[in-house]
XYZ file of C-alpha atoms in Angstrom:
246
model
C 168.415 235.546 3.508
C 168.013 238.361 0.959
C 171.515 237.659 -0.354
C 170.643 233.977 -0.785
C 167.394 234.787 -2.604
C 169.150 237.174 -5.010
C 172.201 234.986 -5.669
C 170.438 231.615 -6.023
C 169.024 232.158 -9.575
C 172.357 233.548 -10.778
C 174.276 230.633 -9.265
C 171.890 228.121 -10.870
C 172.411 229.732 -14.276
C 176.205 229.613 -13.841
C 176.421 225.983 -12.726
C 174.174 224.974 -15.635
C 175.840 227.030 -18.367
C 179.548 226.843 -17.511
C 180.005 223.038 -17.838
C 178.153 223.051 -21.167
C 180.238 225.941 -22.486
C 183.522 224.335 -21.425
C 182.514 220.959 -22.867
C 181.588 222.470 -26.246
C 184.827 224.439 -26.411
C 187.274 221.771 -25.167
C 189.262 219.281 -27.281
C 187.796 215.799 -26.995
C 190.837 214.203 -25.329
C 190.923 216.864 -22.580
C 187.189 217.481 -22.195
C 186.731 215.653 -18.898
C 189.542 217.519 -17.168
C 188.470 220.886 -18.544
C 184.867 220.442 -17.407
C 186.145 219.436 -13.961
C 188.001 222.757 -13.706
C 184.728 224.306 -12.596
C 184.925 222.046 -9.544
C 188.450 223.329 -8.916
C 187.134 226.892 -8.950
C 184.276 226.028 -6.597
C 186.518 224.208 -4.114
C 189.146 226.938 -4.457
C 186.512 229.544 -3.659
C 185.360 227.607 -0.603
C 188.972 227.264 0.565
C 189.518 231.002 0.057
C 186.351 231.675 2.033
C 187.566 229.540 4.928
C 190.941 231.303 4.936
C 189.414 234.785 4.796
C 186.992 233.900 7.590
C 189.881 232.795 9.807
C 191.110 236.393 9.792
C 187.714 238.068 9.653
C 186.384 236.159 12.660
C 188.514 238.347 14.938
C 186.859 241.561 13.699
C 183.369 242.788 14.602
C 182.520 243.603 10.982
C 184.265 240.493 9.683
C 181.243 239.307 7.700
C 181.540 242.437 5.553
C 185.152 241.548 4.786
C 184.137 238.018 3.817
C 181.523 239.273 1.365
C 183.632 242.121 -0.037
C 186.433 239.719 -1.042
C 184.125 238.280 -3.705
C 183.653 241.662 -5.404
C 187.047 241.956 -7.201
C 186.908 238.266 -8.151
C 183.467 238.727 -9.683
C 184.643 241.882 -11.459
C 187.652 240.098 -12.973
C 185.404 237.234 -14.099
C 182.850 239.601 -15.654
C 185.493 241.531 -17.599
C 187.284 238.369 -18.695
C 184.088 236.837 -20.036
C 183.748 239.720 -22.496
C 186.789 238.343 -24.344
C 185.651 234.717 -24.443
C 184.587 233.292 -27.820
C 181.157 231.861 -28.431
C 180.687 228.094 -28.406
C 181.520 226.491 -31.798
C 178.405 224.351 -31.558
C 176.193 227.391 -31.059
C 177.903 229.212 -33.941
C 177.376 226.275 -36.306
C 173.784 225.970 -35.142
C 173.316 229.619 -36.163
C 175.032 228.972 -39.539
C 178.087 231.080 -38.603
C 180.560 228.668 -40.184
C 183.530 231.041 -40.564
C 183.378 232.239 -36.976
C 183.105 228.658 -35.688
C 186.153 227.708 -37.752
C 188.132 230.596 -36.234
C 187.220 229.556 -32.687
C 188.148 225.912 -33.311
C 191.415 227.004 -34.899
C 192.282 228.861 -31.696
C 191.441 225.794 -29.621
C 193.192 223.139 -31.717
C 195.911 225.274 -33.294
C 195.619 227.295 -36.464
C 197.966 224.934 -38.353
C 195.880 221.816 -37.602
C 193.232 222.449 -40.264
C 192.445 218.746 -40.670
C 191.400 218.397 -37.035
C 189.370 221.605 -37.223
C 187.423 220.355 -40.239
C 186.894 216.963 -38.608
C 185.526 218.568 -35.452
C 183.220 220.782 -37.526
C 181.811 217.730 -39.307
C 181.283 215.947 -35.980
C 179.472 218.944 -34.506
C 177.307 219.415 -37.590
C 176.385 215.736 -37.519
C 175.285 215.988 -33.889
C 173.124 219.094 -34.366
C 169.523 217.948 -34.890
C 167.417 219.386 -37.661
C 164.850 221.999 -36.738
C 161.796 220.361 -35.202
C 158.482 221.565 -33.875
C 157.903 221.812 -30.148
C 155.662 218.747 -30.278
C 158.376 216.635 -31.926
C 160.978 217.832 -29.411
C 158.608 216.949 -26.566
C 157.981 213.486 -28.038
C 161.719 212.869 -28.298
C 162.232 214.027 -24.716
C 159.594 211.552 -23.527
C 161.343 208.601 -25.172
C 162.740 206.083 -22.707
C 166.340 206.484 -23.909
C 166.210 210.165 -22.926
C 164.212 209.662 -19.728
C 166.660 206.939 -18.671
C 169.633 209.295 -18.942
C 167.819 212.123 -17.163
C 166.814 209.826 -14.302
C 170.392 208.590 -13.883
C 171.736 212.151 -13.759
C 169.014 213.322 -11.359
C 169.472 210.310 -9.081
C 173.225 210.837 -8.839
C 172.749 214.489 -7.931
C 169.922 213.896 -5.444
C 171.674 211.041 -3.627
C 174.893 213.065 -3.549
C 173.076 215.889 -1.754
C 171.118 213.560 0.548
C 174.358 211.903 1.657
C 175.027 214.866 3.937
C 178.490 215.736 2.657
C 177.341 219.214 1.614
C 175.907 219.833 5.085
C 179.213 218.825 6.688
C 181.045 221.220 4.379
C 178.696 224.140 5.069
C 178.568 223.637 8.845
C 182.101 222.319 9.284
C 183.078 225.059 11.751
C 180.152 224.267 14.057
C 180.650 220.517 13.757
C 184.396 220.615 14.379
C 184.118 222.980 17.339
C 181.408 220.781 18.867
C 183.796 217.810 18.973
C 186.678 219.741 20.451
C 188.649 220.742 17.350
C 189.908 224.317 16.772
C 187.896 226.528 14.435
C 190.630 226.525 11.789
C 189.987 222.812 11.175
C 187.420 223.854 8.555
C 190.218 225.404 6.494
C 192.023 222.052 6.556
C 188.844 220.411 5.244
C 188.689 223.013 2.487
C 192.307 222.320 1.575
C 191.670 218.550 1.390
C 188.652 219.130 -0.846
C 190.716 221.361 -3.108
C 193.545 218.825 -3.380
C 191.033 216.062 -4.031
C 189.442 217.868 -6.966
C 192.893 218.577 -8.413
C 193.552 214.842 -8.374
C 190.246 214.213 -10.128
C 191.048 216.739 -12.867
C 194.416 215.063 -13.480
C 193.062 211.498 -13.631
C 189.554 211.783 -15.083
C 190.694 211.512 -18.703
C 193.136 208.708 -17.818
C 191.112 206.487 -15.489
C 187.677 207.328 -16.822
C 184.559 208.804 -15.256
C 182.962 205.725 -13.708
C 186.012 204.490 -11.709
C 186.420 207.945 -10.147
C 182.687 208.110 -9.424
C 182.783 204.718 -7.677
C 185.957 205.573 -5.774
C 184.610 208.928 -4.644
C 181.264 207.445 -3.618
C 182.902 204.706 -1.547
C 185.244 207.217 0.095
C 182.357 209.563 0.878
C 180.271 206.704 2.285
C 183.107 205.478 4.495
C 184.085 208.891 5.867
C 180.509 210.025 6.577
C 179.660 206.681 8.183
C 182.735 206.914 10.413
C 182.003 210.521 11.381
C 178.351 209.798 12.140
C 179.185 206.705 14.194
C 181.793 208.490 16.302
C 179.478 211.426 16.985
C 176.628 209.064 17.887
C 178.732 206.957 20.235
C 180.721 209.671 21.984
C 178.262 212.542 21.677
C 178.967 216.276 21.648
C 177.119 217.491 24.749
C 180.241 218.091 26.817
C 182.349 219.711 24.128
C 183.278 216.444 22.497
C 186.540 214.592 22.453
C 189.464 216.104 20.578
C 190.890 212.635 19.950
C 187.617 211.529 18.379
C 187.580 214.734 16.323
C 191.007 214.067 14.845
C 189.940 210.529 13.914
């Protein structure tokens, strides 16, 4: 519980900041895939956790092994972030034109000066002029902004209420209750990881909405099937392994 309380604010900051940073640093034609890389890291971390737990479960102090594995990964990430450039948008917002040009040249290629200048003009055109807090609040309360916020919030809330996160977190308990071996959770982690790789590869080709619809329908179908089978066959007697594999 203490670990959760301490890590929750940090995790919230990361999941809010990282997609914005990647989006502001990525070339337009690859932006969707680059932003989705965070999902690859999350699913990869969950898969790694499942794999580590498969070995740690046989040891009395296995939970310490599971937690300690994250230390070198976090250390590598912390050191690597020291060498990352600042967002071009933030630099231009702070009137650091030369530095922003250098960062964009690294992203798009130093020889492609025309693209760099075009991107700079696009960013400068999208940066709003300085406004008072009252004016910013009035703009935020406009329907065009509220509409977008509501859509984003609704997608996130319904995604969580669907139960797919619960199945992922308690997959070991669920799978064992229906007669499957404990390592089945690692298979689920692998499928999630492969699925997000497919999304990264296709998101800039197929578009965001088709993948969102496809993923939602797939999630609805799989959760409905799992819930129906568990309701019909039950788990009181250790479940049915055949039902579990379905």
